[in-house]
Short mmCIF file of C-alpha atoms and ligand atoms in Angstrom, two decimals:
data_model
loop_
_atom_site.label_atom_id
_atom_site.label_comp_id
_atom_site.label_asym_id
_atom_site.label_seq_id
_atom_site.Cartn_x
_atom_site.Cartn_y
_atom_site.Cartn_z
CA MET A 1 13.83 -11.23 4.84
CA SER A 2 10.37 -12.45 3.93
CA LEU A 3 7.55 -9.99 3.29
CA LEU A 4 3.96 -11.13 2.94
CA VAL A 5 1.10 -9.03 1.61
CA VAL A 6 -2.64 -9.57 1.52
CA GLY A 7 -4.74 -7.12 -0.44
CA SER A 8 -6.69 -6.63 -3.62
CA VAL A 9 -5.67 -7.63 -7.13
CA ALA A 10 -7.95 -5.69 -9.39
CA LEU A 11 -8.94 -4.60 -12.83
CA ASP A 12 -8.99 -0.80 -12.51
CA SER A 13 -10.71 1.76 -14.68
CA VAL A 14 -9.39 5.21 -13.89
CA ARG A 15 -9.88 8.70 -15.25
CA THR A 16 -7.60 11.62 -14.40
CA PRO A 17 -7.21 15.07 -16.01
CA ARG A 18 -4.34 13.49 -18.03
CA GLY A 19 -6.28 10.60 -19.58
CA GLU A 20 -7.84 7.28 -18.74
CA ILE A 21 -7.27 3.54 -18.55
CA ARG A 22 -9.89 0.75 -18.77
CA GLU A 23 -9.54 -2.51 -16.85
CA GLY A 24 -5.81 -2.25 -16.29
CA LEU A 25 -3.94 -4.32 -13.73
CA GLY A 26 -4.30 -2.71 -10.31
CA GLY A 27 -5.23 -3.39 -6.71
CA SER A 28 -3.57 -2.61 -3.42
CA ALA A 29 -1.60 -5.88 -3.26
CA THR A 30 -0.42 -5.42 -6.83
CA TYR A 31 1.02 -1.93 -6.38
CA PHE A 32 2.53 -2.91 -3.05
CA SER A 33 4.18 -6.05 -4.42
CA VAL A 34 5.62 -4.42 -7.52
CA SER A 35 7.09 -1.66 -5.36
CA ALA A 36 8.38 -3.83 -2.48
CA GLY A 37 9.63 -6.40 -4.99
CA LEU A 38 12.47 -4.02 -5.80
CA PHE A 39 13.74 -4.43 -2.23
CA THR A 40 12.95 -8.01 -1.26
CA LYS A 41 11.05 -11.19 -2.15
CA VAL A 42 7.32 -10.60 -1.77
CA ARG A 43 4.70 -13.28 -1.13
CA MET A 44 1.29 -12.31 -2.38
CA VAL A 45 -2.05 -13.45 -0.93
CA ALA A 46 -5.11 -12.45 -2.97
CA VAL A 47 -7.80 -13.81 -5.25
CA VAL A 48 -8.69 -13.24 -8.89
CA GLY A 49 -11.52 -14.57 -11.04
CA ARG A 50 -11.46 -16.79 -14.10
CA ASP A 51 -11.51 -13.68 -16.28
CA PHE A 52 -8.14 -12.48 -14.99
CA PRO A 53 -5.70 -12.28 -17.92
CA ARG A 54 -2.76 -14.69 -17.60
CA LYS A 55 -0.39 -12.04 -18.90
CA HIS A 56 -0.89 -10.14 -15.62
CA VAL A 57 0.22 -13.18 -13.61
CA ARG A 58 3.26 -13.51 -15.86
CA PHE A 59 4.03 -9.84 -15.32
CA LEU A 60 3.94 -10.25 -11.52
CA GLN A 61 6.24 -13.26 -11.77
CA SER A 62 8.59 -11.32 -14.02
CA ARG A 63 8.97 -8.81 -11.17
CA GLY A 64 10.09 -11.61 -8.85
CA ILE A 65 6.80 -11.80 -6.90
CA ASP A 66 5.83 -15.13 -5.36
CA VAL A 67 2.25 -15.77 -6.55
CA GLN A 68 1.73 -19.15 -4.90
CA GLY A 69 -0.83 -17.44 -2.64
CA LEU A 70 -2.74 -15.87 -5.54
CA GLU A 71 -5.90 -17.95 -5.84
CA ARG A 72 -7.97 -18.22 -9.01
CA ALA A 73 -11.63 -18.65 -8.05
CA SER A 74 -14.77 -19.06 -10.11
CA GLY A 75 -16.42 -15.69 -10.56
CA LYS A 76 -15.28 -12.26 -11.66
CA THR A 77 -12.13 -10.41 -10.63
CA PHE A 78 -12.47 -7.45 -8.25
CA ARG A 79 -13.10 -4.27 -10.19
CA TRP A 80 -12.64 -0.67 -9.13
CA GLU A 81 -13.55 2.47 -11.02
CA GLY A 82 -12.19 5.80 -9.86
CA GLU A 83 -11.78 9.36 -10.93
CA TYR A 84 -9.50 12.23 -9.97
CA GLY A 85 -10.35 15.87 -10.45
CA LYS A 86 -7.88 18.73 -10.22
CA ASP A 87 -7.07 17.66 -6.67
CA LEU A 88 -4.97 14.61 -7.39
CA ASN A 89 -4.63 13.79 -3.70
CA GLU A 90 -8.14 12.36 -3.37
CA ALA A 91 -9.70 9.63 -5.50
CA LYS A 92 -13.42 9.54 -6.01
CA SER A 93 -14.58 5.91 -6.10
CA LEU A 94 -17.26 5.55 -8.78
CA LYS A 95 -17.72 1.79 -8.52
CA THR A 96 -16.42 -0.96 -6.24
CA GLU A 97 -17.28 -4.52 -7.31
CA LEU A 98 -15.88 -6.95 -4.74
CA ASN A 99 -16.80 -10.04 -6.83
CA VAL A 100 -14.51 -12.96 -5.86
CA PHE A 101 -13.38 -11.10 -2.73
CA GLN A 102 -16.84 -11.55 -1.27
CA ASP A 103 -16.30 -15.28 -0.61
CA PHE A 104 -12.54 -15.25 -0.28
CA ARG A 105 -11.29 -17.30 2.70
CA PRO A 106 -7.52 -17.13 2.42
CA GLU A 107 -5.50 -20.16 3.59
CA LEU A 108 -1.81 -19.38 3.64
CA PRO A 109 0.48 -21.79 1.81
CA GLU A 110 2.58 -23.63 4.43
CA GLY A 111 5.74 -21.82 3.36
CA TYR A 112 4.15 -18.40 3.98
CA ARG A 113 3.34 -18.94 7.66
CA GLY A 114 6.84 -18.14 8.88
CA SER A 115 6.86 -14.70 7.15
CA ARG A 116 8.54 -12.15 9.41
CA HIS A 117 7.09 -9.00 7.84
CA VAL A 118 3.45 -8.56 6.94
CA PHE A 119 1.59 -5.86 5.08
CA LEU A 120 -2.18 -5.88 5.35
CA ALA A 121 -2.97 -3.82 2.28
CA ASN A 122 -6.30 -2.13 1.75
CA ILE A 123 -8.95 -4.86 1.77
CA ASP A 124 -11.78 -6.05 4.02
CA PRO A 125 -10.35 -5.85 7.59
CA ASP A 126 -11.84 -9.30 8.35
CA LEU A 127 -9.64 -10.75 5.61
CA GLN A 128 -6.65 -8.86 6.98
CA GLU A 129 -7.28 -10.45 10.38
CA ARG A 130 -7.76 -13.92 8.98
CA VAL A 131 -4.40 -13.75 7.23
CA LEU A 132 -2.59 -12.31 10.24
CA GLN A 133 -3.91 -15.11 12.44
CA GLN A 134 -2.10 -17.62 10.24
CA VAL A 135 1.32 -15.98 10.48
CA GLU A 136 3.29 -17.60 13.28
CA ASP A 137 5.70 -15.02 14.65
CA PRO A 138 5.81 -11.78 12.69
CA ARG A 139 8.47 -9.17 13.48
CA LEU A 140 6.69 -6.20 11.93
CA VAL A 141 3.04 -5.90 10.87
CA ALA A 142 1.72 -2.86 9.01
CA CYS A 143 -1.74 -2.13 7.75
CA ASP A 144 -3.57 0.25 5.43
CA THR A 145 -7.25 0.90 4.88
CA MET A 146 -9.58 3.30 3.08
CA ASN A 147 -12.77 5.28 3.63
CA TYR A 148 -14.86 2.41 2.20
CA TRP A 149 -13.87 0.13 5.14
CA ILE A 150 -13.85 2.91 7.72
CA ALA A 151 -17.51 3.46 6.89
CA SER A 152 -18.63 -0.14 6.34
CA LYS A 153 -16.60 -2.17 8.89
CA PRO A 154 -15.52 0.13 11.73
CA GLU A 155 -15.53 -2.59 14.41
CA SER A 156 -13.41 -5.00 12.37
CA LEU A 157 -11.00 -2.20 11.59
CA ARG A 158 -10.61 -1.30 15.27
CA ARG A 159 -9.94 -4.97 16.04
CA ILE A 160 -7.15 -5.33 13.50
CA LEU A 161 -5.57 -2.05 14.58
CA ARG A 162 -4.98 -3.52 18.04
CA LYS A 163 -2.77 -6.17 16.42
CA VAL A 164 -0.49 -4.13 14.15
CA ASN A 165 2.72 -2.17 14.71
CA VAL A 166 2.35 0.35 11.89
CA PHE A 167 -0.78 2.00 10.52
CA LEU A 168 -0.42 3.79 7.18
CA LEU A 169 -3.28 5.87 5.85
CA ASN A 170 -3.89 9.08 3.96
CA GLU A 171 -4.77 12.42 5.46
CA GLY A 172 -8.49 12.35 4.67
CA GLU A 173 -8.86 8.86 6.12
CA ALA A 174 -6.90 9.79 9.26
CA LYS A 175 -9.21 12.73 9.92
CA GLN A 176 -12.30 10.64 9.17
CA LEU A 177 -11.31 7.77 11.44
CA ALA A 178 -10.11 9.96 14.31
CA GLN A 179 -13.01 12.41 13.82
CA GLU A 180 -10.50 15.18 14.21
CA ASP A 181 -9.41 17.90 11.77
CA ASN A 182 -6.06 18.71 13.34
CA LEU A 183 -3.53 16.23 11.99
CA LEU A 184 -1.38 16.05 15.13
CA LYS A 185 -4.39 15.36 17.30
CA ALA A 186 -5.70 12.85 14.76
CA ALA A 187 -2.36 11.00 14.78
CA ARG A 188 -2.34 10.90 18.57
CA SER A 189 -5.82 9.48 18.62
CA LEU A 190 -4.87 6.81 16.03
CA LEU A 191 -1.83 5.82 18.12
CA GLY A 192 -4.34 5.20 20.90
CA PHE A 193 -6.08 2.57 18.71
CA GLY A 194 -3.07 0.24 19.09
CA PRO A 195 -0.26 0.73 16.57
CA SER A 196 3.01 2.16 17.90
CA ILE A 197 3.73 3.93 14.60
CA VAL A 198 1.30 5.94 12.47
CA VAL A 199 2.22 7.16 8.99
CA ILE A 200 -0.03 9.76 7.40
CA LYS A 201 0.38 10.22 3.67
CA ARG A 202 -0.39 13.67 2.31
CA GLY A 203 0.07 13.18 -1.45
CA GLU A 204 2.09 16.00 -2.95
CA TYR A 205 2.69 17.39 0.57
CA GLY A 206 4.73 14.40 1.68
CA ALA A 207 4.29 11.99 4.57
CA LEU A 208 4.45 12.26 8.36
CA LEU A 209 5.51 9.54 10.77
CA PHE A 210 4.48 9.51 14.42
CA GLN A 211 6.00 7.27 17.08
CA GLY A 212 5.58 8.16 20.75
CA ASN A 213 6.56 11.82 20.91
CA MET A 214 8.67 11.63 17.75
CA VAL A 215 7.33 13.21 14.56
CA CYS A 216 9.23 13.21 11.27
CA TRP A 217 8.40 14.18 7.75
CA ALA A 218 9.54 13.45 4.21
CA PRO A 219 8.50 15.64 1.29
CA ALA A 220 7.05 14.20 -1.89
CA TYR A 221 9.60 13.86 -4.68
CA PRO A 222 9.18 16.96 -6.87
CA LEU A 223 7.65 16.03 -10.25
CA GLU A 224 6.58 18.21 -13.14
CA SER A 225 3.88 15.92 -14.38
CA ILE A 226 1.60 13.54 -12.56
CA GLN A 227 -0.37 11.18 -14.76
CA ASP A 228 -2.30 8.92 -12.40
CA PRO A 229 -2.09 8.86 -8.59
CA THR A 230 -3.75 5.42 -8.31
CA GLY A 231 -1.61 3.10 -6.24
CA ALA A 232 0.63 5.83 -4.84
CA GLY A 233 -0.27 4.88 -1.26
CA ASP A 234 0.45 1.19 -1.83
CA SER A 235 3.68 1.92 -3.67
CA PHE A 236 4.68 4.14 -0.76
CA ALA A 237 3.96 1.28 1.63
CA GLY A 238 5.97 -1.05 -0.62
CA GLY A 239 9.08 1.14 -0.41
CA PHE A 240 8.57 1.66 3.33
CA MET A 241 8.10 -2.01 4.23
CA GLY A 242 10.48 -3.35 1.57
CA TYR A 243 13.30 -1.26 2.99
CA LEU A 244 12.52 -2.05 6.65
CA SER A 245 12.25 -5.77 5.97
CA ARG A 246 15.95 -5.77 5.00
CA ARG A 247 17.19 -3.93 8.12
CA LYS A 248 18.56 -5.67 11.20
CA ALA A 249 17.30 -2.90 13.48
CA ILE A 250 14.17 -0.80 13.15
CA GLY A 251 14.98 2.42 14.99
CA GLU A 252 14.44 6.10 14.28
CA ARG A 253 17.14 6.25 11.58
CA GLU A 254 15.65 3.32 9.68
CA LEU A 255 12.13 4.72 9.98
CA ARG A 256 13.25 8.08 8.59
CA ARG A 257 14.90 6.36 5.64
CA ALA A 258 11.89 4.14 5.11
CA LEU A 259 9.78 7.29 4.71
CA VAL A 260 12.14 8.47 1.97
CA TYR A 261 12.04 5.12 0.16
CA GLY A 262 8.26 5.21 0.40
CA SER A 263 8.16 8.67 -1.17
CA ILE A 264 10.52 7.58 -3.95
CA MET A 265 8.38 4.58 -4.89
CA ALA A 266 5.19 6.67 -4.84
CA SER A 267 6.86 9.17 -7.17
CA PHE A 268 7.51 6.47 -9.79
CA CYS A 269 3.96 5.20 -9.48
CA VAL A 270 2.26 8.51 -10.26
CA GLU A 271 4.43 9.21 -13.30
CA GLY A 272 2.51 6.79 -15.49
CA PHE A 273 -1.00 5.33 -15.84
CA GLY A 274 -1.48 2.11 -13.90
CA LEU A 275 1.83 0.27 -13.74
CA MET A 276 3.31 1.87 -16.87
CA ARG A 277 6.14 3.52 -14.95
CA LEU A 278 6.32 1.63 -11.66
CA GLY A 279 6.40 -1.67 -13.51
CA ARG A 280 9.62 -0.65 -15.28
CA VAL A 281 11.62 0.75 -12.38
CA ARG A 282 15.10 -0.64 -11.79
CA ARG A 283 17.09 -0.58 -8.58
CA GLY A 284 19.47 2.04 -10.03
CA ASP A 285 16.53 4.42 -10.57
CA ILE A 286 15.78 4.25 -6.85
CA ALA A 287 19.37 5.04 -5.89
CA GLY A 288 19.29 8.08 -8.21
CA ARG A 289 16.22 9.53 -6.56
CA TYR A 290 17.62 8.79 -3.11
CA GLN A 291 20.52 11.14 -3.89
CA VAL A 292 18.13 13.85 -5.08
CA PHE A 293 16.27 13.49 -1.77
CA ARG A 294 19.51 13.96 0.16
CA ASN A 295 20.11 17.28 -1.58
CA LEU A 296 16.50 18.31 -1.36
CA THR A 297 16.36 18.07 2.42
CA ARG A 298 19.93 19.18 3.29
CA PHE A 299 20.18 22.44 5.25
P1 AMP B 301 -4.21 3.72 -3.52
O1 AMP B 301 -4.32 4.70 -4.65
O2 AMP B 301 -2.77 3.36 -3.22
O3 AMP B 301 -4.93 4.13 -2.29
O4 AMP B 301 -4.91 2.34 -3.98
C1 AMP B 301 -5.49 2.18 -5.22
C2 AMP B 301 -5.91 0.74 -5.41
O5 AMP B 301 -6.85 0.36 -4.41
C3 AMP B 301 -6.60 0.54 -6.73
O6 AMP B 301 -5.74 -0.18 -7.60
C4 AMP B 301 -7.89 -0.24 -6.42
O7 AMP B 301 -8.03 -1.40 -7.18
C5 AMP B 301 -7.76 -0.58 -4.96
N1 AMP B 301 -9.04 -0.43 -4.24
C6 AMP B 301 -9.98 0.54 -4.39
N2 AMP B 301 -11.03 0.35 -3.54
C7 AMP B 301 -10.74 -0.78 -2.84
C8 AMP B 301 -11.41 -1.50 -1.80
N3 AMP B 301 -12.61 -1.11 -1.30
N4 AMP B 301 -10.81 -2.62 -1.30
C9 AMP B 301 -9.62 -3.00 -1.77
N5 AMP B 301 -8.92 -2.37 -2.74
C10 AMP B 301 -9.47 -1.27 -3.28
#
């Protein structure tokens, strides 16, 4: 079933202890779409500038992503520069140039308005809201954010959180937003903001899902070498939402499995710089890792 995403499409420059990449294809909507595109048809809503290389659009199309909602505006493409130290769980943003996102007023193509599943990827919460308002009758809405928006647009963020079912964010952001160091208490406080499900991603320590009094956890897929964690959170969300969008029911069993699919997609993402690995994943690769997960968590 249909899955719509709004988020950033970016040119990323990233440095990690393993190397660096300059102006590679990135952005929250990009990582999400490439990941979720292995599960279902994804409709992308975002904006790029005139400088955006056409080969990137062709790449997205080659992964089956619907780019009708990807606008090309006059101005420069969004650029992000980040760095990771030894702690690969936390990115340090060195530069954020919003460029064409500053004046972006998304209008959904007519065919997108009936989308049943929506992912509001990390972007200005006002843009997230504007897109959500145009979707007629969504079945499941999830949203992500980052410290940049927690600090600069707290009111807008609180407003959108009242309208979503699932809130995915990383550990540092959860603690920052809830102003609480204990993760269980932080999750409880975030549930109070509106969403019925909160997913807290903890990088190499896995991910926790909270719904009512239910808590469940999936470990991170064990890897010997991590090249570049950029996009791991969005790839996680892509596996999570991509899987759920294909299920008839969304109960505890499906949510537990969605956590595993999220972890699998994040594991592919971090194995290469930018989209080097994630962009080449096939469905069979996912099934292989799913079996490893079964053995990993059997007791
Ligand atoms: P992740 O590592 O999954 O949290 O997301 C990484 C992606 O987020 C990168 O590809 C960046 O282009 C994108 N990004 C970084 N800062 C922002 C921001 N303030 N708004 C939207 N996207 C951003």
